[in-house]
Coordinates of C-alpha atoms (C1' of nucleotides) in Angstrom, one line a residue:
Chain L
X266 CA 0.0 0.0 0.0
X267 CA 1.2 3.4 -0.8
X268 CA 1.0 4.5 2.7
X269 CA 0.0 8.1 2.2
X270 CA -3.2 8.8 4.0
X271 CA -3.3 12.3 2.6
X272 CA -6.6 13.6 1.3
X273 CA -6.2 13.0 -2.4
X274 CA -7.6 15.6 -4.8
X275 CA -11.0 15.3 -6.4
X276 CA -11.4 13.9 -9.9
X277 CA -14.2 12.8 -12.2
X278 CA -13.6 9.1 -11.6
X279 CA -14.1 9.6 -7.8
X280 CA -17.3 11.4 -8.6
X281 CA -18.5 8.4 -10.5
X282 CA -17.5 6.0 -7.8
X283 CA -19.0 8.1 -5.1
X284 CA -22.3 8.2 -7.0
X285 CA -22.2 4.4 -7.4
X286 CA -21.5 4.0 -3.8
X287 CA -24.4 6.2 -2.9
X288 CA -26.7 4.2 -5.1
X289 CA -25.3 1.0 -3.7
X290 CA -24.3 -0.2 -7.2
X291 CA -22.3 -3.4 -7.0
X292 CA -23.4 -3.8 -3.4
X293 CA -21.0 -0.9 -2.5
X294 CA -18.0 -2.8 -3.8
X295 CA -15.1 -1.0 -5.5
X296 CA -12.8 -3.4 -7.4
X297 CA -10.3 -2.2 -9.9
X298 CA -7.4 -3.9 -11.8
X299 CA -4.1 -3.0 -13.4
X300 CA -4.0 -4.9 -16.7
X301 CA -0.5 -4.7 -18.3
X302 CA 0.4 -6.6 -21.4
X303 CA 3.7 -8.5 -20.7
X304 CA 5.3 -7.3 -23.9
X305 CA 7.6 -4.6 -22.6
X306 CA 8.7 -2.7 -19.5
X307 CA 6.6 -0.4 -17.4
X308 CA 7.1 3.3 -17.6
X309 CA 6.0 6.3 -15.7
X310 CA 2.8 6.4 -17.7
X311 CA 1.9 3.0 -16.3
X312 CA 2.7 4.3 -12.9
X313 CA -0.1 6.8 -13.3
X314 CA -2.5 3.9 -14.0
X315 CA -1.1 1.8 -11.2
X316 CA -1.4 4.6 -8.7
X317 CA -4.9 5.4 -9.9
X318 CA -6.2 1.8 -9.8
X319 CA -4.5 0.7 -6.5
X320 CA -5.1 4.2 -5.0
X321 CA -8.8 4.2 -5.7
X322 CA -9.2 0.7 -4.3
X323 CA -7.4 1.7 -1.1
X324 CA -9.3 4.9 -0.7
X325 CA -12.7 3.2 -1.1
X326 CA -11.9 0.1 0.9
X327 CA -11.9 -2.0 -2.2
X328 CA -9.5 -4.3 -4.0
X329 CA -7.2 -4.0 -7.0
X330 CA -6.1 -7.0 -9.0
X331 CA -2.9 -7.3 -11.0
X332 CA -3.9 -9.0 -14.3
X333 CA -1.7 -9.7 -17.2
X334 CA -3.4 -9.2 -20.4
X335 CA -1.7 -12.0 -22.2
X336 CA -3.8 -12.8 -25.2
X337 CA -1.2 -12.4 -27.9
X338 CA 1.5 -15.1 -27.5
X339 CA 3.8 -13.8 -30.3
X340 CA 4.5 -10.6 -28.4
X341 CA 4.5 -11.7 -24.8
X342 CA 7.2 -13.2 -22.6
X343 CA 7.7 -14.4 -19.1
X344 CA 10.6 -12.1 -18.8
X345 CA 8.3 -9.1 -19.0
X346 CA 5.9 -10.7 -16.5
X347 CA 8.7 -10.9 -14.0
X348 CA 9.9 -7.4 -14.6
X349 CA 6.4 -6.0 -14.3
X350 CA 5.7 -7.8 -11.0
X351 CA 9.0 -6.4 -9.6
X352 CA 8.2 -2.9 -10.7
X353 CA 4.7 -2.8 -9.3
X354 CA 6.0 -4.1 -6.0
X355 CA 8.8 -1.6 -6.0
X356 CA 6.3 1.2 -6.5
X357 CA 4.7 0.0 -3.3
X358 CA 1.6 -1.8 -4.2
X359 CA 0.2 -5.1 -3.1
X360 CA -2.4 -7.2 -5.0
X361 CA -2.5 -9.9 -2.3
X362 CA -3.4 -13.3 -3.8
X363 CA -5.0 -11.6 -6.8
X364 CA -2.4 -12.1 -9.5
X365 CA -4.3 -13.1 -12.6
X366 CA -3.8 -13.7 -16.3
X367 CA -6.3 -13.4 -19.1
X368 CA -4.9 -16.7 -20.2
X369 CA -6.4 -18.2 -17.0
X370 CA -9.8 -17.6 -18.6
X371 CA -9.1 -19.1 -22.1
X372 CA -11.6 -22.0 -21.6
X373 CA -14.2 -19.8 -20.2
X374 CA -13.7 -17.3 -23.0
X375 CA -14.0 -20.2 -25.4
X376 CA -17.3 -21.3 -23.9
X377 CA -18.7 -17.8 -24.0
X378 CA -17.7 -17.6 -27.6
X379 CA -19.7 -20.7 -28.4
X380 CA -22.6 -19.1 -26.7
X381 CA -22.3 -16.0 -28.9
X382 CA -22.3 -18.3 -31.9
X383 CA -25.4 -20.2 -30.7
X384 CA -27.5 -17.1 -30.3
X385 CA -26.4 -15.8 -33.7
X386 CA -24.1 -13.1 -32.4
X387 CA -20.9 -14.4 -33.9
X388 CA -19.8 -16.3 -37.0
X389 CA -16.7 -17.9 -38.5
X390 CA -15.4 -15.8 -41.4
X391 CA -13.1 -17.1 -44.1
X392 CA -12.0 -13.8 -45.4
X393 CA -8.3 -13.1 -45.3
X394 CA -6.8 -10.2 -43.3
X395 CA -6.6 -8.1 -46.5
X396 CA -10.1 -8.9 -47.4
X397 CA -11.4 -8.1 -44.0
X398 CA -9.8 -4.7 -44.3
X399 CA -11.3 -4.1 -47.7
X400 CA -14.8 -5.1 -46.5
X401 CA -14.4 -2.9 -43.4
X402 CA -14.9 0.3 -45.4
X403 CA -13.3 3.6 -44.5
X404 CA -13.9 6.3 -41.9
X405 CA -16.4 8.0 -44.2
X406 CA -17.9 5.0 -46.0
X407 CA -19.7 2.0 -44.5
X408 CA -18.3 -1.4 -44.8
X409 CA -19.8 -4.4 -46.6
X410 CA -21.0 -7.6 -45.0
X411 CA -18.8 -10.7 -45.2
X412 CA -20.2 -13.4 -47.5
X413 CA -19.8 -15.7 -44.6
X414 CA -21.8 -13.6 -42.3
X415 CA -25.0 -15.6 -42.4
X416 CA -23.6 -19.1 -42.1
X417 CA -25.9 -21.4 -40.2
X418 CA -25.2 -21.8 -36.5
X419 CA -24.3 -25.5 -36.8
X420 CA -21.7 -24.7 -39.4
X421 CA -20.2 -21.9 -37.3
X422 CA -20.1 -24.2 -34.3
X423 CA -18.3 -26.9 -36.3
X424 CA -15.8 -24.6 -37.9
X425 CA -15.0 -22.8 -34.6
X426 CA -14.3 -26.1 -32.9
X427 CA -12.1 -27.1 -35.8
X428 CA -10.3 -23.8 -35.5
X429 CA -9.6 -24.6 -31.9
X430 CA -8.5 -28.1 -32.8
X431 CA -5.9 -26.7 -35.1
X432 CA -7.3 -27.9 -38.4
X433 CA -6.8 -24.7 -40.2
X434 CA -3.7 -22.7 -40.9
X435 CA -2.9 -19.4 -39.2
X436 CA -4.9 -16.5 -40.5
X437 CA -7.2 -18.6 -42.6
X438 CA -10.3 -18.0 -40.6
X439 CA -11.5 -15.8 -37.7
X440 CA -14.5 -15.7 -35.4
X441 CA -16.2 -12.4 -35.8
X442 CA -18.9 -10.6 -33.8
X443 CA -22.0 -10.0 -35.9
X444 CA -22.8 -6.3 -35.2
X445 CA -23.1 -3.6 -37.8
X446 CA -20.9 -3.2 -40.9
X447 CA -22.4 0.3 -41.4
X448 CA -21.7 1.6 -37.9
X449 CA -19.9 5.0 -37.7
X450 CA -17.8 3.3 -35.1
X451 CA -15.4 1.1 -36.9
X452 CA -14.9 -1.1 -33.9
X453 CA -18.5 -2.2 -34.3
X454 CA -18.0 -3.4 -37.9
X455 CA -18.0 -7.1 -37.1
X456 CA -14.8 -7.1 -35.1
X457 CA -12.6 -10.2 -35.0
X458 CA -12.9 -11.9 -31.6
X459 CA -10.7 -15.0 -32.2
X460 CA -7.8 -15.5 -34.6
X461 CA -5.8 -18.6 -35.4
X462 CA -2.2 -18.5 -34.1
X463 CA -0.2 -21.7 -33.6
X464 CA 2.3 -19.8 -31.5
X465 CA 3.2 -21.2 -28.1
X466 CA 2.0 -19.1 -25.2
X467 CA 4.3 -18.3 -22.3
X468 CA 1.8 -19.8 -19.9
X469 CA -0.5 -22.2 -21.8
X470 CA 2.2 -23.6 -24.0
X471 CA 0.6 -25.2 -27.1
X472 CA -2.7 -25.9 -25.6
X473 CA -4.4 -23.3 -27.8
X474 CA -4.3 -22.6 -31.5
X475 CA -6.8 -19.8 -31.3
X476 CA -6.4 -16.7 -29.2
X477 CA -9.0 -14.1 -28.2
X478 CA -8.7 -10.5 -29.2
X479 CA -8.4 -7.7 -26.6
X480 CA -11.9 -6.3 -26.9
X481 CA -13.4 -9.6 -26.2
X482 CA -11.0 -10.9 -23.6
X483 CA -10.7 -7.8 -21.6
X484 CA -14.4 -7.1 -20.8
X485 CA -15.0 -10.8 -20.1
X486 CA -11.9 -11.0 -17.8
X487 CA -13.1 -7.9 -16.0
X488 CA -16.5 -9.5 -15.6
X489 CA -15.1 -12.8 -14.3
X490 CA -13.1 -11.0 -11.7
X491 CA -16.0 -8.9 -10.6
X492 CA -14.3 -5.6 -11.5
X493 CA -16.6 -2.7 -10.8
X494 CA -14.7 0.1 -12.5
X495 CA -12.5 -0.7 -15.4
X496 CA -10.1 2.2 -16.0
X497 CA -8.3 2.6 -19.3
X498 CA -6.9 5.4 -21.4
X499 CA -8.7 7.7 -23.8
X500 CA -8.0 5.8 -27.0
X501 CA -10.3 3.0 -25.8
X502 CA -13.2 5.3 -25.6
X503 CA -14.3 4.1 -29.1
X504 CA -14.1 0.5 -27.8
X505 CA -16.6 1.0 -25.0
X506 CA -19.7 0.2 -27.1
X507 CA -18.0 -3.1 -28.0
X508 CA -17.1 -3.7 -24.3
X509 CA -20.7 -3.2 -23.4
X510 CA -22.0 -5.2 -26.3
X511 CA -20.2 -8.4 -25.4
X512 CA -21.3 -8.2 -21.8
X513 CA -24.9 -7.6 -22.7
X514 CA -25.0 -10.4 -25.2
X515 CA -23.4 -12.7 -22.7
X516 CA -25.7 -11.5 -19.9
X517 CA -22.8 -11.6 -17.4
X518 CA -21.7 -9.2 -14.7
X519 CA -21.1 -5.8 -16.3
X520 CA -18.2 -3.6 -15.1
X521 CA -18.1 0.0 -16.1
X522 CA -15.3 1.1 -18.4
X523 CA -14.0 4.6 -17.7
X524 CA -11.4 6.4 -19.7
X525 CA -8.8 8.9 -18.6
X526 CA -6.0 10.8 -20.4
X527 CA -2.7 9.1 -20.6
X528 CA 0.4 10.7 -19.2
X529 CA 2.8 12.7 -21.4
X530 CA 5.8 14.5 -20.0
X531 CA 7.7 17.2 -21.7
X532 CA 11.2 16.4 -23.2
X533 CA 10.4 12.7 -23.2
X534 CA 8.7 10.0 -25.3
X535 CA 6.3 7.7 -23.6
X536 CA 5.3 5.1 -26.1
X537 CA 6.7 1.6 -25.8
X538 CA 7.4 1.6 -29.5
X539 CA 9.6 4.7 -29.4
X540 CA 11.3 3.6 -26.2
X541 CA 12.1 0.3 -27.9
X542 CA 13.7 2.2 -30.8
X543 CA 15.9 4.2 -28.4
X544 CA 17.1 0.9 -26.9
X545 CA 17.5 -1.0 -30.1
X546 CA 19.4 1.8 -31.9
X547 CA 21.7 2.3 -28.9
X548 CA 20.7 5.9 -28.1
X549 CA 20.4 4.6 -24.5
X550 CA 22.0 1.7 -22.8
X551 CA 19.0 -0.6 -22.3
X552 CA 15.6 -0.3 -20.8
X553 CA 17.0 0.6 -17.4
X554 CA 19.2 3.4 -18.7
X555 CA 18.8 6.2 -16.1
X556 CA 17.7 8.6 -18.8
X557 CA 14.6 6.5 -19.6
X558 CA 11.3 7.1 -17.9
X559 CA 10.8 3.4 -17.4
X560 CA 10.3 2.4 -13.8
X561 CA 13.6 0.4 -14.0
X562 CA 15.4 3.5 -15.4
X563 CA 14.0 5.8 -12.8
X564 CA 14.9 3.3 -10.1
X565 CA 18.5 3.2 -11.4
X566 CA 18.5 6.9 -11.6
X567 CA 17.7 7.2 -8.0
X568 CA 14.0 8.1 -8.0
X569 CA 12.2 6.8 -5.0
X570 CA 8.8 5.0 -5.1
X571 CA 7.3 7.7 -2.9
X572 CA 8.5 10.5 -5.2
X573 CA 6.8 8.8 -8.2
X574 CA 3.6 8.2 -6.2
X575 CA 3.5 11.8 -5.2
X576 CA 4.0 12.9 -8.7
X577 CA 1.1 10.7 -9.9
X578 CA -1.0 12.3 -7.1
X579 CA -0.1 15.8 -8.1
X580 CA -0.7 15.5 -11.9
X581 CA -4.3 14.6 -11.3
X582 CA -6.6 12.6 -13.5
X583 CA -8.8 14.1 -16.2
X584 CA -10.0 13.5 -19.8
X585 CA -8.1 16.4 -21.4
X586 CA -5.0 15.3 -23.3
X587 CA -2.1 17.0 -21.5
X588 CA 1.7 17.1 -21.2
X589 CA 3.1 17.5 -17.7
X590 CA 6.2 19.6 -17.2
X591 CA 9.2 17.5 -16.5
X592 CA 10.1 20.1 -13.8
X593 CA 7.2 18.7 -11.7
X594 CA 8.7 15.2 -11.7
X595 CA 12.1 16.7 -10.7
X596 CA 10.4 18.7 -8.0
X597 CA 8.9 15.5 -6.6
X598 CA 12.2 13.7 -6.3
X599 CA 13.9 16.6 -4.7
X600 CA 11.0 16.9 -2.2
X601 CA 11.3 13.3 -1.1
X602 CA 15.1 13.1 -1.2
X603 CA 15.5 16.3 0.8
X604 CA 13.7 14.6 3.6
X605 CA 15.6 11.3 3.5
X606 CA 18.9 11.5 1.7
X607 CA 22.1 11.6 3.9
X608 CA 24.3 14.6 3.1
X609 CA 27.8 13.9 2.1
X610 CA 30.6 15.9 0.4
X611 CA 31.9 15.0 -3.1
X612 CA 34.0 17.0 -5.5
X613 CA 33.1 16.4 -9.1
X614 CA 35.7 18.6 -10.9
X615 CA 38.5 18.9 -8.3
X616 CA 40.8 21.9 -7.8
X617 CA 43.7 21.2 -5.6
X618 CA 44.1 23.5 -2.6
X619 CA 47.2 23.6 -0.3
X620 CA 46.6 25.1 3.1
X621 CA 50.0 26.6 3.5
X622 CA 49.9 27.3 7.2
X623 CA 48.4 23.9 8.1
X624 CA 50.8 21.4 9.8
X625 CA 52.2 18.9 7.3
X626 CA 51.2 15.7 9.0
X627 CA 48.1 16.8 10.9
X628 CA 44.6 15.4 10.3
X629 CA 41.5 16.9 11.8
X630 CA 38.3 14.9 12.4
X631 CA 35.4 17.3 12.0
X632 CA 31.8 16.7 12.9
X633 CA 29.3 16.9 10.1
X634 CA 25.5 16.7 10.2
X635 CA 24.1 13.8 8.2
X636 CA 20.8 15.4 7.4
X637 CA 19.6 18.8 8.7
X638 CA 16.0 17.8 7.8
X639 CA 16.2 14.7 10.1
X640 CA 17.8 15.1 13.5
X641 CA 17.7 11.3 14.0
X642 CA 20.2 10.9 11.2
X643 CA 23.0 12.0 13.5
X644 CA 26.4 13.1 12.7
X645 CA 29.7 11.7 11.3
X646 CA 33.4 12.6 11.3
X647 CA 35.0 14.0 8.2
X648 CA 38.8 14.1 7.9
X649 CA 40.6 17.3 7.0
X650 CA 44.2 17.8 6.2
X651 CA 46.8 20.1 4.6
X652 CA 45.8 19.3 1.0
X653 CA 42.2 19.3 0.0
X654 CA 40.2 19.6 -3.2
X655 CA 37.3 22.0 -3.9
X656 CA 35.0 22.3 -6.9
X657 CA 36.6 24.2 -9.8
X658 CA 33.3 26.1 -10.2
X659 CA 33.8 27.4 -6.7
X660 CA 36.8 29.5 -7.7
X661 CA 37.1 32.4 -10.1
X662 CA 40.2 34.5 -10.6
X663 CA 38.2 37.5 -11.8
X664 CA 34.8 37.1 -10.2
X665 CA 31.8 39.0 -11.4
X666 CA 29.7 41.1 -9.0
X667 CA 27.4 38.4 -7.7
X668 CA 29.9 35.6 -7.4
X669 CA 30.7 35.2 -3.7
X670 CA 32.6 32.0 -3.7
X671 CA 36.4 31.8 -3.5
X672 CA 38.6 34.3 -5.4
X673 CA 42.1 35.8 -4.9
X674 CA 42.3 37.4 -1.5
X675 CA 38.9 36.3 -0.5
X676 CA 37.8 34.4 2.6
X677 CA 35.2 31.6 2.5
X678 CA 34.2 28.8 4.8
X679 CA 34.9 25.1 4.2
X680 CA 31.8 23.3 5.3
X681 CA 32.1 22.1 8.9
X682 CA 35.9 22.9 8.8
X683 CA 37.7 26.3 8.7
X684 CA 37.6 29.7 7.0
X685 CA 40.3 29.8 4.4
X686 CA 41.7 32.8 2.4
X687 CA 43.1 32.5 -1.1
X688 CA 46.7 33.7 -1.2
X689 CA 48.1 32.4 -4.5
X690 CA 47.1 30.9 -7.8
X691 CA 49.5 28.4 -9.1
X692 CA 49.6 27.7 -12.8
X693 CA 51.1 25.1 -15.1
X694 CA 53.3 25.8 -18.2
X695 CA 50.2 26.4 -20.3
X696 CA 48.9 29.0 -17.9
X697 CA 46.0 26.8 -16.7
X698 CA 45.2 27.0 -13.0
X699 CA 46.8 24.1 -11.3
X700 CA 46.2 24.7 -7.6
X701 CA 45.5 27.3 -5.0
X702 CA 47.5 28.3 -2.0
X703 CA 45.4 29.3 0.9
X704 CA 45.8 30.0 4.6
X705 CA 43.3 28.9 7.2
X706 CA 42.3 30.5 10.5
X707 CA 42.7 27.9 13.3
X708 CA 40.2 29.9 15.3
X709 CA 37.4 29.0 13.0
X710 CA 37.5 25.3 13.5
X711 CA 34.0 23.8 13.0
X712 CA 33.0 26.7 10.8
X713 CA 32.4 29.7 13.0
X714 CA 34.6 32.7 13.7
X715 CA 34.8 33.6 17.4
X716 CA 35.1 37.3 16.4
X717 CA 31.8 37.0 14.7
X718 CA 33.0 37.8 11.2
X719 CA 31.0 36.4 8.3
X720 CA 31.8 34.9 5.0
X721 CA 29.5 35.0 2.0
X722 CA 30.0 31.4 0.9
X723 CA 30.5 27.9 2.2
X724 CA 32.2 25.4 0.0
X725 CA 32.2 21.6 0.0
X726 CA 35.6 19.9 0.0
X727 CA 37.4 16.6 0.3
X728 CA 40.7 15.7 1.8
X729 CA 43.3 14.5 -0.6
X730 CA 44.8 11.9 1.7
X731 CA 41.4 10.4 2.6
X732 CA 39.2 10.8 -0.5
X733 CA 37.9 8.0 -2.6
X734 CA 38.1 8.2 -6.4
X735 CA 34.8 7.7 -8.0
X736 CA 33.0 7.9 -11.4
X737 CA 30.0 10.1 -11.6
X738 CA 27.5 10.1 -14.4
X739 CA 25.6 13.3 -14.9
X740 CA 22.3 13.1 -16.8
X741 CA 20.2 15.7 -18.5
X742 CA 17.0 15.5 -20.5
X743 CA 17.1 12.9 -23.3
X744 CA 15.5 15.4 -25.7
X745 CA 16.2 19.1 -26.2
X746 CA 12.8 20.0 -27.4
X747 CA 9.6 20.3 -25.3
X748 CA 7.7 17.8 -27.5
X749 CA 9.9 15.4 -29.3
X750 CA 6.8 13.6 -30.6
X751 CA 5.9 16.6 -32.7
X752 CA 9.1 18.2 -33.6
X753 CA 7.7 20.0 -36.6
X754 CA 8.1 19.3 -40.3
X755 CA 7.4 15.7 -39.6
X756 CA 10.9 15.4 -38.1
X757 CA 11.6 12.1 -36.3
X758 CA 11.7 12.2 -32.6
X759 CA 15.3 11.0 -32.8
X760 CA 16.4 14.3 -34.4
X761 CA 15.7 15.9 -31.1
X762 CA 18.0 13.7 -29.0
X763 CA 20.1 15.8 -26.7
X764 CA 23.8 14.8 -27.4
X765 CA 24.7 15.9 -23.9
X766 CA 22.2 13.8 -22.1
X767 CA 24.9 11.9 -20.3
X768 CA 28.3 13.1 -19.1
X769 CA 30.6 10.7 -17.5
X770 CA 33.0 12.3 -15.0
X771 CA 36.2 10.4 -14.1
X772 CA 38.4 11.4 -11.3
X773 CA 35.7 12.6 -9.0
X774 CA 36.6 12.5 -5.3
X775 CA 34.2 11.6 -2.5
X776 CA 34.5 11.6 1.2
X777 CA 35.6 8.3 2.8
X778 CA 32.3 7.7 4.6
X779 CA 30.9 6.7 1.2
X780 CA 33.1 3.6 1.1
X781 CA 30.9 0.5 0.8
X782 CA 27.7 2.3 -0.1
X783 CA 25.5 -0.3 -1.8
X784 CA 23.8 0.0 -5.2
X785 CA 20.6 1.9 -5.0
X786 CA 21.5 3.9 -2.0
X787 CA 21.0 7.6 -2.4
X788 CA 22.8 10.7 -1.1
X789 CA 22.8 14.4 -1.4
X790 CA 26.2 15.6 -2.5
X791 CA 26.1 18.9 -0.7
X792 CA 25.5 21.9 -3.0
X793 CA 25.4 19.7 -6.1
X794 CA 22.4 17.4 -6.1
X795 CA 21.1 13.9 -5.3
X796 CA 23.2 10.9 -6.4
X797 CA 22.5 7.2 -6.3
X798 CA 25.0 4.3 -6.4
X799 CA 24.8 2.5 -9.7
X800 CA 24.8 -1.3 -10.0
X801 CA 28.0 -0.9 -12.0
X802 CA 29.6 0.3 -8.8
X803 CA 32.3 -1.8 -7.0
X804 CA 34.4 -1.3 -3.9
X805 CA 37.4 -0.4 -6.1
X806 CA 35.4 1.9 -8.3
X807 CA 32.3 3.5 -6.9
X808 CA 29.9 4.8 -9.6
X809 CA 27.2 7.4 -8.9
X810 CA 24.3 8.5 -11.0
X811 CA 23.1 12.0 -10.6
X812 CA 19.4 11.7 -9.9
X813 CA 18.7 15.4 -10.1
X814 CA 20.6 18.6 -9.3
X815 CA 19.7 20.8 -6.4
X816 CA 17.8 23.9 -7.2
X817 CA 20.5 26.2 -8.4
X818 CA 19.8 29.9 -7.9
X819 CA 23.3 30.9 -8.9
X820 CA 23.0 29.1 -12.2
X821 CA 19.8 31.0 -12.8
X822 CA 21.4 34.3 -12.1
X823 CA 24.1 33.5 -14.6
X824 CA 21.7 32.4 -17.1
X825 CA 19.5 35.5 -16.8
X826 CA 22.6 37.6 -17.3
X827 CA 23.3 36.1 -20.7
Chain W
rU1066 C1' -24.0 15.7 -42.7
rG1067 C1' -18.4 8.9 -40.5
rG1068 C1' -17.9 8.0 -35.2
rG1069 C1' -15.9 9.2 -30.3
rG1070 C1' -13.7 12.9 -27.0
rC1071 C1' -11.5 17.5 -25.1
rG1072 C1' -10.9 23.1 -24.6
rU1073 C1' -10.3 27.1 -16.8
rC1074 C1' -3.1 31.1 -15.5
rG1075 C1' 3.4 29.3 -19.1
rC1076 C1' 2.4 23.5 -17.4
rC1077 C1' -1.1 20.3 -14.7
rA1078 C1' -5.9 20.8 -12.3
rA1079 C1' -10.3 21.9 -8.8
rG1080 C1' -15.0 24.0 -9.8
rC1081 C1' -21.3 20.9 -11.0
rG1082 C1' -26.1 28.3 -11.2
rG1083 C1' -24.3 32.5 -6.4
rU1084 C1' -19.9 35.6 -8.3
rA1085 C1' -12.2 31.7 -10.3
rA1086 C1' -9.0 26.1 -5.0
rG1087 C1' -4.3 24.0 -5.1
rG1088 C1' 0.5 22.4 -7.1
rC1089 C1' 4.7 23.2 -10.6
rA1090 C1' 7.1 27.2 -13.1
rC1091 C1' 8.2 32.3 -12.6
rU1092 C1' 9.1 37.1 -9.7
rG1093 C1' 10.3 39.8 -5.3
rG1094 C1' 11.7 39.6 0.1
rG1095 C1' 13.3 37.0 4.9
rU1096 C1' 16.0 32.9 7.6
rU1097 C1' 20.3 29.8 6.8
rC1098 C1' 27.7 26.8 8.0
rU1099 C1' 24.2 23.6 1.4
rG1100 C1' 23.4 30.5 -3.7
rG1101 C1' 19.7 23.7 -0.8
rU1102 C1' 15.6 23.4 2.7
rC1103 C1' 12.1 26.6 5.1
rC1104 C1' 9.1 31.1 5.5
rC1105 C1' 6.4 35.4 3.5
rA1106 C1' 4.4 38.1 -0.8
rG1107 C1' 3.0 38.5 -6.0
rC1108 C1' 1.1 35.8 -10.3
rA1109 C1' -6.6 34.4 -14.6
rU1110 C1' -11.9 41.1 -13.2
rC1111 C1' -11.5 36.0 -16.0
rC1112 C1' -12.9 30.4 -17.7
rG1113 C1' -11.7 28.8 -26.8
rG1114 C1' -15.3 32.6 -29.4
rG1115 C1' -20.4 34.7 -30.4
rG1116 C1' -25.4 34.8 -29.1
rG1117 C1' -29.3 33.4 -25.5
rU1118 C1' -31.8 31.9 -20.5
rU1119 C1' -31.4 33.9 -15.4
rC1120 C1' -31.6 38.8 -10.3
rG1121 C1' -27.0 36.1 -11.1
rA1122 C1' -23.3 31.5 -15.6
rA1123 C1' -16.8 28.9 -16.1
rU1124 C1' -21.1 26.1 -14.6
rC1125 C1' -27.8 25.7 -18.5
rC1126 C1' -29.2 26.3 -24.0
rU1127 C1' -27.4 27.4 -28.9
rC1128 C1' -24.2 28.3 -33.0
rC1129 C1' -19.1 28.6 -34.3
rC1130 C1' -13.7 27.7 -33.8
rG1131 C1' -9.6 24.8 -32.3
rC1132 C1' -7.2 20.2 -30.8
rC1133 C1' -6.9 14.7 -29.9
rC1134 C1' -8.4 9.5 -31.1
rC1135 C1' -10.3 5.5 -34.6
rA1136 C1' -10.0 2.0 -40.9
rG1137 C1' -4.3 -4.5 -36.5
rC1138 C1' -6.4 -11.4 -37.5
rC1139 C1' -1.9 -5.4 -31.5
rA1140 C1' -3.2 -4.0 -26.6

RNA sequence: UGGGGCGUCGCCAAGCGGUAAGGCACUGGGUUCUGGUCCCAGCAUCCGGGGGUUCGAAUCCUCCCGCCCCAGCCA
């Protein structure tokens, strides 16, 4: 269970449920389901649906099933089933014993199909796929009836059974619903409900040679499970008449299908097809690449389940197609990580600093707060010595007006340590800054001056003798346009790929307390952002992924200047 | 004159006839050993447009405009 007992915002689906509850529809039951097809990985769009379905059930004292919609064996695999289960669990939801598969209902589905044939509502059609398409008509023109439409019931029954027995080749015949070839709704023009496919199914093996289509299998599965509110995305709105048609003909329990808008996020693509392309063409390193908005990618990036749940809560649920600003997703991780991530010091682009008046062999152990937002997190000791490293960005030889970090002659504070003053800039032969010579004030140990003098900046740092070398991977948006799906002039979404979406930094230095941090653990590198230990990490070579930067007012000032 | 939906602040989104919630973003200011967090303030006289009903409309009626989805034996 998601665990947040916050009052969730109102939306049109809740209105419907509350109305149903008031009228004692379904005996006051609320039962939803999350029905993924095991043909790919879950992404944040699925998270919206997961949070909605499980969230609604929890809020109204109902139940939510996890059901795999596995009616197409040629696309589906056990590997995906396993990954999806892991992702839904990770997100924080529990379906109890109610893990189901549409394939659990294949026999029932078959019997119901026989019933449809018996009462004249379905027929076996010998048209080929191309012919069916031709007969279907167009958006403007009605279709034509199949020559097999009025086959006698007995013949349909016989043929359907033989389809099941594998007597006919793939694609040679279909079972079709007899509805209305002139309907303005193309889904009602005698849709196919069973097709012949001799493919092995990941769960039923070669038991079946015919497989039901989504429209037929889904409503019946919902009905069998006693689902009261069947939530799906907008593109299925046109399918609702068909959903209702099957259940009415079959005279079985009739759940209500309700459609809501799918999630889109700026600077990202959300379709499985496009994500697959990114993976296959090597624009990213697999489905769990930290730049992907798959749940596995977000997890590797360092996003927490709570942050994703909060995000799904904040975006709301409605019927208007919309695109949520990526900034909201980022806000949600920061919000969560701010509360729970231990603070630590790490220098990404090191600049060597020699404290000239600090004793050669001395080491200080300074006390640092683990998390100012969480007093229970305690403190730790951080070693300090004569040679340290600071961030290159924290020093400017010729600083502009608003820059108040280190500069020649200027005094700043080293976090939890001492005030230092920059005395000399040391260069190499090429003139590049090599290191800084600074002096420290022993009186300022811990970070405060007894005389009460102030400094304008506090810098993070790391001691040369004690630091751990690490690799840090910085990520940015995968796309550099707001809407890569519609990049204008019919340009492909791949033309909008951000070439700088990943920057690998070598030679980063992190404080020694990070030694042994396990994959998945998250930290705030003070003043930089939140970082998560990558699975590629080892004791010899820690690897961190930047989840998200801290809000950076200084960067904003600089940007506004330009 | 195919069918189905949707249009409230830059981005989401409440609102359901009684006179525009909230969040993100943005802008100012305060606190601060993270230019982080936190705090305070600002940010739609207006709800795609026109008519109409009403004492009163974003909410009802009507016409128009714009956007999205549908012609898989995919889901």
